[in-house]
Amino acid sequence: MTHPRDRAQQQHADPGKALHCRLRLSHGDLDLDVTATFAAGRVTAILGPSGAGKTTWLRAIAGLEREARGLCRLNGEIWQDSEAGIFVPPHRRAVGYVFQDAALFPHMTVRDNLRFGMRHRAHRTGAHMDFDEIVTTLALAPLLDRRPPTLSGGEAQRVAIARALLSAPEVLLFDEPLSAVDEAARRRILDLLENLCRHTAVPVLYVSHNRAEVARLADHVLLMEKGRIRTQGPVTEIFARLDVALDAGSDAAAVVEATVSDRDEAWNLSRLTFSGGTFLVAGIERPTGTRIRLRVLARDVSLTLERQKDTSILNIFPATVTDLAQNGPAGMLIRLDVGGTPLLSAITRKSAHALNLHPGRKVFAQVKAVALID
Amino acid sequence: MLTPADIQALIVTLKLAAMTTAILLVFAMPLSLWLVRRKRRGQALIESVIALPLVLPPTVLGFYLLVLLGAEGPIGRLTTALGIGPLAFTFTGLVIGSCIYSLPFAVQPLRDAFAAIPRRQWEAAATLGASPLAVLLRVILPQARNGLLTAAVLTFAHTIGEFGVVLMIGGNIPGRTQVLSIAIYDHVEALDYTHAHILSAGLLIAAFVMLALLYRFNRSHGVLPR
């Protein structure tokens, strides 16, 4: 996936480095054992129920879990190698960590909070982060002289994100940064994060249990369960996996990457191109060429064997059934391939039987509704 | 108003209190941090030892120190061998005794202040590249300011007020080990109530003023400035 690169990226003289880790840690109920590589410039979401070990994993990467064993390195730079007895302390690892609770320093102004990382790491490594640019991006100018106890949850989290960015990190770790933030602030910060993630040159790890956030931000998804990686892959693949979708219940949805191609002015509709065709959608006011992500709920996709002629449904695509799974006592969840893009369809078991659905079966997917993920 | 001996006692007292406070702050800070940072085996034991002076009669503590530091005691022998001579009945001996006696007054407020700072603050500072020393100086100590002040004032005031330990280990040598509380005792013994009154009232007022200022400061700075 290529994105337009902006100034922030050009400031990084060297290309970002990949993070590789193989870590084990047992404490309490948790038995963590994970191995993964996080590519530079890619956002990897670590998704899973609470207690799955997501946060512990991030903490171990940052060096905050002393008992973690294994290997962790950023390209050639070894942060931890338990067999060789190497454990680089957290302040020597160039991570930008955004905690769930912001963790700002209450005795300092917002400005001093932001400068803290610049002073302690950015100056040492010689990396240059533009204070004014980040303050502008995160709209922090009016807050600079305030103290953290007077900030709202959303404001505090924006400061925390800026503080992490200004410390010249080579890995960005987000630990459920939006879980303690109200809905309005959440949408705003998601906009900012999406923009930041799109332009970053470092590996970004984003821990969450919120599928909507992940669908919005992530390129790659690691699904965790009980301290292990259950499955991983591109976000469009993972959300369309039947076992993953079944967990989401009636919210099961496919994530589709599309580009705004043009507008049908006569009918006030946008044409959104994806690998399987073109959606005609109302109410998406984005400039031509914009890359967007769409959510297509499984319950909004019905199936026919013949292309329907006289129907109000605008978006009909030829598709191939790739997988089926029982969905409750009366339902079936069908995974489809539409020109390389996976879609999901939730229908009744009776209909699936009537249409004789099986992997490889050619059908037509009728998409009733498409929503922009924002 | 004050006799020359009273003025000498005042100087000895202030010197003793200042030195004890300085030494204890330096020593109690790492100790309190250690007590707060992690729960370890043996911690309950150490905390009990630190708290002992709170409940022990000062004469008991003074007696053991006298035995230890005196010419025949193990530490006394060591210091004699080193050419320092026994520490009993010296100002140095007084400082050692006061430090032990006032230790809980330094440790308690510091430990409470450090414990009130979330661990997350250490972690956030570390992920921003701050070394442990930088975290201590720029994040922890500024937030523990009230605790530091409380520890200093309590240690200072408590050292000025001590009697039993000082009497046992320091004796009552004017100009060297005679402190105000003992000077008062001497005045009373000599039925010189006038001077006993002057010194007692002075100490009472000084102690009250110190505590009043401390509580006022802690109240106005107890919540972080807006």
XYZ file of C-alpha atoms in Angstrom:
600
model
C 0.000 0.000 0.000
C 1.537 3.314 -0.979
C 0.514 6.569 0.500
C 1.529 10.082 -0.362
C 4.570 10.869 1.726
C 4.686 14.166 3.450
C 7.263 16.410 5.057
C 7.371 14.568 8.332
C 8.628 11.523 6.542
C 11.255 13.336 4.523
C 12.776 14.554 7.768
C 13.788 11.016 8.554
C 17.068 10.665 6.740
C 17.189 6.891 7.013
C 14.300 4.622 6.179
C 12.515 3.174 9.185
C 13.637 -0.043 10.773
C 11.613 -3.174 11.321
C 10.990 -4.450 14.822
C 11.382 -8.121 15.441
C 10.515 -9.814 18.658
C 10.104 -13.251 20.133
C 9.024 -12.910 23.711
C 7.830 -15.129 26.498
C 6.438 -14.058 29.831
C 4.355 -15.760 32.486
C 2.773 -14.020 35.340
C -0.521 -14.641 37.055
C -3.009 -16.107 34.609
C -1.106 -14.884 31.613
C 1.233 -17.101 29.645
C 2.518 -14.931 26.836
C 4.442 -16.472 23.955
C 4.589 -14.386 20.814
C 6.797 -13.989 17.779
C 6.274 -11.278 15.209
C 7.961 -8.807 12.904
C 6.602 -5.311 12.523
C 7.524 -3.584 9.296
C 8.511 0.057 9.172
C 5.763 2.435 8.141
C 3.075 -0.151 8.735
C 0.363 -0.016 11.364
C -0.148 -3.360 13.055
C -3.162 -3.652 15.288
C -2.976 -6.114 18.150
C -6.566 -7.060 18.700
C -8.023 -9.344 21.302
C -10.092 -9.637 24.464
C -8.799 -8.206 27.713
C -6.394 -10.551 29.416
C -5.047 -11.796 26.091
C -1.665 -10.246 26.837
C -1.760 -7.323 24.398
C -0.604 -4.677 26.848
C 1.969 -6.946 28.445
C 3.455 -7.539 25.017
C 3.795 -3.809 24.336
C 5.309 -3.288 27.771
C 7.818 -6.055 27.149
C 8.855 -4.417 23.870
C 9.370 -1.127 25.702
C 11.475 -2.885 28.337
C 8.948 -2.310 31.098
C 8.563 -6.029 31.842
C 11.801 -7.174 33.371
C 10.717 -10.785 33.553
C 10.128 -11.101 29.817
C 12.511 -13.545 28.145
C 13.471 -13.853 24.527
C 14.644 -11.624 21.752
C 13.706 -8.133 20.703
C 15.565 -6.096 18.129
C 15.106 -3.103 15.929
C 16.885 -4.088 12.728
C 20.420 -4.787 13.966
C 20.012 -2.980 17.260
C 19.434 -5.532 19.979
C 17.137 -4.437 22.779
C 16.885 -7.785 24.433
C 18.543 -11.132 24.000
C 18.007 -13.206 27.093
C 20.318 -15.983 25.954
C 23.160 -13.501 25.625
C 22.128 -11.795 28.845
C 21.286 -8.535 27.088
C 18.536 -6.310 28.433
C 18.572 -2.705 27.299
C 16.715 -0.587 29.886
C 13.587 1.259 28.700
C 15.196 4.692 28.524
C 17.725 3.370 26.005
C 15.041 1.974 23.693
C 13.731 4.517 21.221
C 10.038 3.810 21.721
C 7.204 6.275 21.756
C 4.699 4.789 24.187
C 1.194 6.196 24.469
C -0.439 4.804 27.592
C -4.151 4.221 28.042
C -4.265 6.900 30.752
C -1.983 9.453 29.036
C 0.422 9.412 32.038
C 1.291 13.083 31.728
C 3.473 14.680 34.390
C 1.052 16.673 36.558
C 3.646 19.085 37.923
C 4.689 20.335 34.488
C 2.874 22.452 31.945
C 1.808 20.840 28.696
C 4.754 22.564 27.014
C 7.226 21.040 29.481
C 5.593 17.655 29.105
C 6.123 17.884 25.356
C 9.721 19.003 25.750
C 10.528 16.232 28.219
C 11.122 13.597 25.555
C 12.819 16.059 23.223
C 15.269 16.923 25.943
C 15.990 13.408 27.071
C 16.084 11.415 23.888
C 15.705 13.525 20.797
C 18.675 15.673 21.760
C 20.819 12.670 22.509
C 20.150 10.934 19.214
C 20.313 14.154 17.247
C 16.993 13.360 15.642
C 14.987 16.405 14.853
C 11.264 16.621 15.388
C 9.571 19.875 14.634
C 7.872 21.029 17.832
C 5.672 23.610 16.115
C 4.593 21.214 13.410
C 3.472 18.551 15.857
C 1.780 21.126 18.084
C -0.139 22.336 15.034
C -1.011 18.859 13.807
C -2.443 17.868 17.170
C -4.009 21.308 17.767
C -2.198 21.802 21.061
C -1.326 25.490 20.808
C -4.116 26.672 23.149
C -3.132 24.053 25.743
C 0.606 24.698 26.013
C 0.507 26.664 29.266
C -2.127 24.503 30.943
C -1.395 21.812 33.490
C -2.433 18.199 32.892
C -4.944 17.988 35.784
C -7.013 20.666 34.030
C -7.180 18.838 30.686
C -10.072 16.714 29.449
C -9.402 13.067 28.636
C -9.189 13.768 24.921
C -6.886 16.747 25.369
C -4.598 14.785 27.669
C -4.371 11.957 25.158
C -3.497 14.349 22.333
C -0.693 15.740 24.488
C 0.492 12.213 25.246
C 0.580 11.362 21.540
C 2.512 14.529 20.724
C 4.899 13.913 23.609
C 5.652 10.420 22.316
C 6.159 11.673 18.745
C 8.498 14.450 19.857
C 10.826 12.001 21.596
C 12.040 10.840 18.170
C 10.799 7.268 18.500
C 11.842 4.482 16.170
C 8.823 2.413 17.183
C 5.417 3.768 18.134
C 3.433 1.825 20.728
C -0.188 2.749 21.315
C -1.867 1.020 24.234
C -5.626 1.519 23.826
C -5.150 5.266 23.598
C -8.842 5.947 22.996
C -10.460 3.754 25.612
C -10.736 6.538 28.206
C -11.867 9.217 25.792
C -15.397 10.384 25.021
C -16.953 9.779 21.620
C -16.447 13.261 20.151
C -12.782 13.377 21.143
C -12.369 9.823 19.938
C -13.444 10.692 16.401
C -11.163 13.686 16.337
C -8.138 11.780 17.611
C -8.840 8.942 15.178
C -8.653 11.455 12.327
C -5.321 12.694 13.639
C -3.987 9.196 14.226
C -5.003 8.049 10.774
C -3.095 10.937 9.301
C -0.063 10.307 11.499
C -0.032 6.588 10.842
C -0.276 7.139 7.125
C 2.820 9.286 7.131
C 4.996 7.596 9.691
C 8.207 5.867 8.737
C 8.455 3.669 11.827
C 6.624 0.500 12.874
C 3.382 1.347 14.645
C 1.813 -1.119 17.101
C -1.723 -0.300 18.072
C -3.313 -2.323 20.861
C -7.087 -2.272 20.967
C -10.159 -4.309 21.585
C -12.219 -2.018 19.393
C -12.730 -3.431 15.896
C -13.905 -0.124 14.431
C -10.671 1.596 15.464
C -8.630 -1.224 14.055
C -10.592 -1.266 10.789
C -9.870 2.409 10.479
C -6.171 2.546 11.297
C -4.494 -0.779 10.778
C -2.783 -2.225 7.730
C -2.116 -5.511 9.430
C -3.925 -7.253 12.253
C -2.614 -9.647 14.865
C -5.413 -11.393 16.655
C -4.489 -12.474 20.147
C -6.010 -14.985 22.462
C -4.724 -16.234 25.805
C -1.195 -15.004 25.285
C -0.818 -16.422 21.766
C -1.264 -15.068 18.274
C -4.413 -16.708 16.966
C -4.093 -15.426 13.436
C -2.624 -12.531 11.526
C -2.849 -10.876 8.135
C -3.907 -7.766 6.265
C -6.863 -6.041 7.873
C -9.199 -6.834 4.952
C -8.302 -10.527 5.178
C -8.630 -10.818 8.941
C -12.019 -9.169 9.245
C -13.397 -11.375 6.499
C -12.259 -14.572 8.161
C -15.298 -16.535 9.226
C -14.004 -17.443 12.683
C -13.148 -13.812 13.347
C -16.414 -12.540 11.904
C -18.468 -15.019 13.937
C -17.029 -13.457 17.115
C -18.444 -10.101 16.039
C -22.037 -11.420 15.938
C -24.449 -9.206 14.050
C -21.700 -6.599 13.587
C -19.718 -8.964 11.363
C -18.466 -6.867 8.492
C -15.886 -6.882 5.751
C -13.446 -4.015 5.393
C -13.019 -2.890 1.783
C -10.299 -0.591 0.560
C -11.500 1.686 -2.201
C -10.625 4.864 -4.041
C -13.018 7.721 -4.760
C -13.027 7.760 -8.562
C -15.635 10.322 -9.488
C -19.067 11.666 -8.763
C -22.301 11.011 -10.572
C -23.558 14.574 -10.411
C -26.939 13.754 -11.943
C -27.849 11.480 -9.034
C -25.502 12.854 -6.353
C -23.674 9.582 -5.913
C -19.976 8.811 -5.487
C -18.266 6.101 -7.456
C -15.854 4.138 -5.269
C -13.562 1.750 -7.071
C -12.273 -1.411 -5.435
C -10.643 -4.528 -6.806
C -13.999 -6.195 -7.440
C -15.779 -3.318 -9.162
C -17.339 0.009 -8.302
C -19.714 0.984 -5.535
C -22.247 3.717 -6.149
C -22.782 5.343 -2.777
C -24.600 8.407 -1.516
C -23.302 10.765 1.108
C -19.551 10.353 0.780
C -18.095 13.789 0.192
C -14.450 13.080 -0.462
C -12.234 14.433 -3.222
C -11.465 12.233 -6.203
C -8.444 10.005 -5.658
C -8.892 9.744 -1.904
C -8.228 6.276 -0.539
C -10.922 5.256 1.873
C -11.999 2.228 3.835
C -15.542 0.981 3.719
C -17.408 -1.282 6.043
C -19.831 -3.710 4.471
C -21.923 -5.463 7.098
C -22.527 -9.139 6.450
C -26.250 -8.673 7.101
C -26.395 -6.055 4.296
C -25.186 -8.515 1.673
C -27.697 -10.903 0.082
C -27.020 -13.514 -2.559
C -28.703 -14.482 -5.827
C -27.810 -17.003 -8.488
C -28.905 -14.746 -11.379
C -28.177 -11.051 -11.653
C -31.384 -9.278 -10.647
C -32.642 -6.799 -13.223
C -35.542 -4.991 -11.622
C -34.180 -4.156 -8.222
C -33.549 -1.032 -6.183
C -30.148 -2.329 -5.157
C -27.410 -0.460 -7.017
C -24.393 -2.499 -6.030
C -24.401 -6.013 -7.439
C -21.185 -7.921 -8.046
C -20.352 -11.351 -9.395
C -18.751 -13.318 -6.551
C -17.431 -16.735 -5.688
C -18.260 -18.508 -2.451
C -15.007 -19.346 -0.703
C -16.144 -20.531 2.706
C -19.244 -21.123 4.833
C -19.923 -21.421 8.505
C -22.965 -21.971 10.635
C -24.026 -18.748 12.305
C -26.424 -19.483 15.156
C -29.193 -22.072 14.881
C -30.775 -20.679 11.718
C -28.049 -18.671 10.055
C -25.075 -19.124 7.786
C -22.137 -16.812 7.325
C -20.749 -16.924 3.794
C -17.364 -15.660 2.753
C -17.158 -14.413 -0.811
C -14.438 -13.399 -3.167
C -15.301 -10.379 -5.269
C -12.426 -9.805 -7.678
C -9.856 -10.305 -4.947
C -11.748 -8.445 -2.226
C -13.345 -10.615 0.441
C -16.934 -9.865 1.428
C -19.206 -11.492 3.994
C -22.841 -12.362 3.696
C -25.145 -13.386 6.523
C -28.143 -15.376 5.263
C -30.395 -18.082 6.631
C -29.401 -21.692 6.599
C -32.562 -22.386 4.602
C -31.488 -19.947 1.861
C -27.976 -21.362 1.759
C -29.485 -24.791 1.238
C -31.920 -23.527 -1.420
C -29.088 -21.859 -3.357
C -26.909 -24.929 -2.918
C -24.011 -22.817 -1.690
C -20.616 -24.454 -1.458
C -17.054 -23.266 -1.964
C -16.488 -22.424 -5.619
C -20.138 -21.653 -6.316
C -20.672 -18.580 -8.525
C -23.224 -16.135 -7.155
C -24.152 -12.482 -7.270
C -23.667 -10.404 -4.122
C -26.238 -7.645 -3.650
C -24.885 -4.989 -1.321
C -27.628 -2.978 0.346
C -25.486 -0.543 2.303
C -21.894 0.614 2.469
C -20.511 2.823 5.216
C -17.387 4.926 5.274
C -15.220 3.946 8.219
C -14.534 7.131 10.129
C 17.904 37.106 79.228
C 19.736 33.969 78.101
C 22.749 32.829 80.058
C 25.961 32.227 78.072
C 25.460 28.504 78.714
C 21.930 28.755 77.283
C 23.272 30.398 74.128
C 25.870 27.647 73.783
C 23.138 25.053 74.231
C 21.067 26.788 71.582
C 23.949 26.676 69.120
C 24.655 22.993 69.828
C 20.973 22.210 69.443
C 20.597 23.994 66.122
C 23.814 22.457 64.793
C 22.680 19.006 65.853
C 19.223 19.443 64.313
C 20.609 20.827 61.050
C 23.181 18.072 60.643
C 20.732 15.342 61.557
C 18.196 16.692 59.053
C 20.751 16.929 56.255
C 22.135 13.449 56.857
C 18.718 11.854 57.258
C 17.291 13.366 54.080
C 20.187 12.023 52.040
C 19.930 8.625 53.686
C 16.143 8.326 53.974
C 15.455 9.196 50.329
C 16.978 6.085 48.749
C 15.686 4.005 51.643
C 12.125 5.245 51.149
C 12.361 4.750 47.390
C 13.549 1.230 47.947
C 10.695 0.550 50.354
C 8.153 1.840 47.838
C 9.511 0.446 44.607
C 9.026 -3.223 45.217
C 7.753 -5.577 47.832
C 10.623 -7.767 48.865
C 11.219 -10.408 51.423
C 12.523 -8.975 54.666
C 10.805 -5.692 54.048
C 8.485 -6.021 57.049
C 11.536 -6.617 59.205
C 13.286 -3.510 57.964
C 10.180 -1.385 58.338
C 9.790 -2.550 61.934
C 13.399 -1.646 62.698
C 12.886 1.815 61.205
C 9.726 2.322 63.269
C 11.263 1.099 66.544
C 12.302 4.572 67.778
C 8.626 5.572 67.663
C 7.700 3.157 70.425
C 10.954 2.493 72.277
C 11.750 4.566 75.396
C 14.550 6.915 74.279
C 16.617 5.770 77.247
C 16.632 2.236 75.906
C 17.947 3.388 72.558
C 20.399 5.722 74.289
C 21.590 2.963 76.562
C 22.373 0.572 73.741
C 24.087 3.321 71.770
C 26.164 4.163 74.819
C 27.192 0.550 75.139
C 27.993 0.277 71.430
C 29.806 3.585 71.028
C 31.533 3.665 74.415
C 35.199 2.833 74.889
C 34.424 -0.833 75.607
C 31.751 -1.233 72.920
C 32.449 -2.847 69.528
C 32.029 0.400 67.605
C 33.918 2.306 70.289
C 36.838 -0.074 69.947
C 36.778 0.267 66.196
C 36.772 4.062 66.301
C 39.480 4.026 68.922
C 41.577 1.731 66.746
C 41.029 4.135 63.852
C 42.370 6.955 66.029
C 39.007 8.728 66.353
C 38.465 7.691 69.939
C 35.185 6.493 71.444
C 32.135 8.384 70.222
C 30.172 8.375 73.465
C 29.933 11.819 75.041
C 30.928 13.520 71.788
C 28.948 15.638 69.348
C 29.452 12.998 66.644
C 27.899 10.459 68.965
C 24.944 12.792 69.400
C 24.490 13.082 65.640
C 24.517 9.294 65.250
C 21.985 8.880 68.032
C 19.733 11.610 66.664
C 19.820 10.132 63.182
C 18.654 6.769 64.446
C 16.092 8.317 66.760
C 14.585 10.610 64.091
C 14.803 8.143 61.185
C 11.091 7.234 61.171
C 10.190 10.933 61.038
C 12.150 11.257 57.810
C 11.180 7.942 56.237
C 7.430 8.008 56.849
C 6.567 11.235 54.963
C 8.982 10.419 52.159
C 7.628 6.920 51.748
C 4.050 8.197 51.682
C 4.974 10.864 49.134
C 6.763 8.399 46.856
C 3.975 5.838 47.201
C 1.439 8.434 46.049
C 3.207 8.843 42.704
C 1.871 6.260 40.244
C 4.396 3.805 38.901
C 3.201 4.845 35.478
C 5.060 8.144 35.940
C 8.374 6.295 36.168
C 7.484 4.230 33.146
C 6.329 7.130 30.999
C 9.480 9.092 31.796
C 11.663 6.093 30.992
C 9.990 5.516 27.623
C 10.711 9.175 26.868
C 14.403 8.479 27.310
C 14.973 9.742 30.844
C 17.583 7.855 32.871
C 16.582 6.708 36.371
C 18.428 9.686 37.876
C 16.690 12.112 35.527
C 13.337 10.551 36.391
C 14.091 11.017 40.077
C 15.191 14.624 39.730
C 12.641 15.851 37.210
C 9.579 13.707 37.815
C 9.630 12.098 41.249
C 11.213 14.655 43.588
C 9.193 17.622 42.280
C 6.025 15.645 42.901
C 7.264 14.554 46.333
C 8.046 18.151 47.323
C 5.535 18.234 50.167
C 6.833 14.962 51.546
C 10.411 16.236 51.443
C 9.460 19.377 53.307
C 7.458 17.453 55.869
C 10.337 15.043 56.412
C 12.793 17.925 56.877
C 10.608 19.879 59.294
C 9.595 16.875 61.352
C 13.166 15.620 61.594
C 14.445 19.055 62.563
C 11.743 19.686 65.152
C 11.945 16.191 66.572
C 15.719 16.392 66.945
C 15.420 19.696 68.800
C 12.920 18.099 71.139
C 14.853 14.964 72.027
C 16.074 14.400 75.535
C 16.529 10.806 76.572
C 18.898 9.648 73.869
C 20.960 12.805 74.132
C 21.269 12.517 77.877
C 22.334 8.879 77.749
C 24.846 9.140 74.969
C 25.958 12.767 75.066
C 25.991 13.399 78.743
C 25.638 17.026 79.577
C 28.843 18.791 78.572
C 28.184 22.520 78.146
C 29.276 23.824 74.764
C 29.736 20.330 73.362
C 26.831 18.081 74.060
C 24.487 20.107 76.185
C 21.328 20.814 74.201
C 18.375 23.043 75.107
C 16.117 20.305 76.441
C 18.847 19.307 78.884
C 19.605 22.918 79.775
C 15.947 23.261 80.768
C 16.257 20.202 82.953
C 19.342 21.690 84.594
C 17.554 24.987 85.253
C 14.660 23.152 86.879
C 17.030 21.057 88.989
C 18.626 24.320 90.157
C 15.130 25.748 90.825
C 15.879 28.486 88.286
C 12.328 28.566 86.914
C 12.792 31.888 85.173
C 15.339 30.549 82.711
C 13.482 27.268 82.408
C 10.433 29.305 81.430
C 12.311 31.320 78.851
C 13.803 28.255 77.131
C 10.606 26.201 77.365
C 8.453 28.967 75.952
C 11.021 29.529 73.206
C 11.000 25.858 72.204
C 7.211 25.678 72.395
C 6.775 28.684 70.150
C 9.462 27.540 67.718
C 7.920 24.064 67.402
C 4.443 25.516 66.945
C 5.568 27.986 64.306
C 7.436 25.307 62.330
C 4.435 22.978 62.302
C 1.992 25.783 61.491
C 4.095 26.884 58.533
C 4.457 23.295 57.353
C 0.738 22.556 57.485
C -0.072 25.828 55.809
C 2.397 25.161 53.010
C 1.185 21.613 52.535
C -2.405 22.782 52.440
C -1.823 25.446 49.799
C 0.394 23.131 47.751
C -1.304 19.885 48.594
C -3.218 20.012 45.349
C -1.156 20.760 42.317
C -1.111 24.378 41.244
C -3.621 25.234 38.560
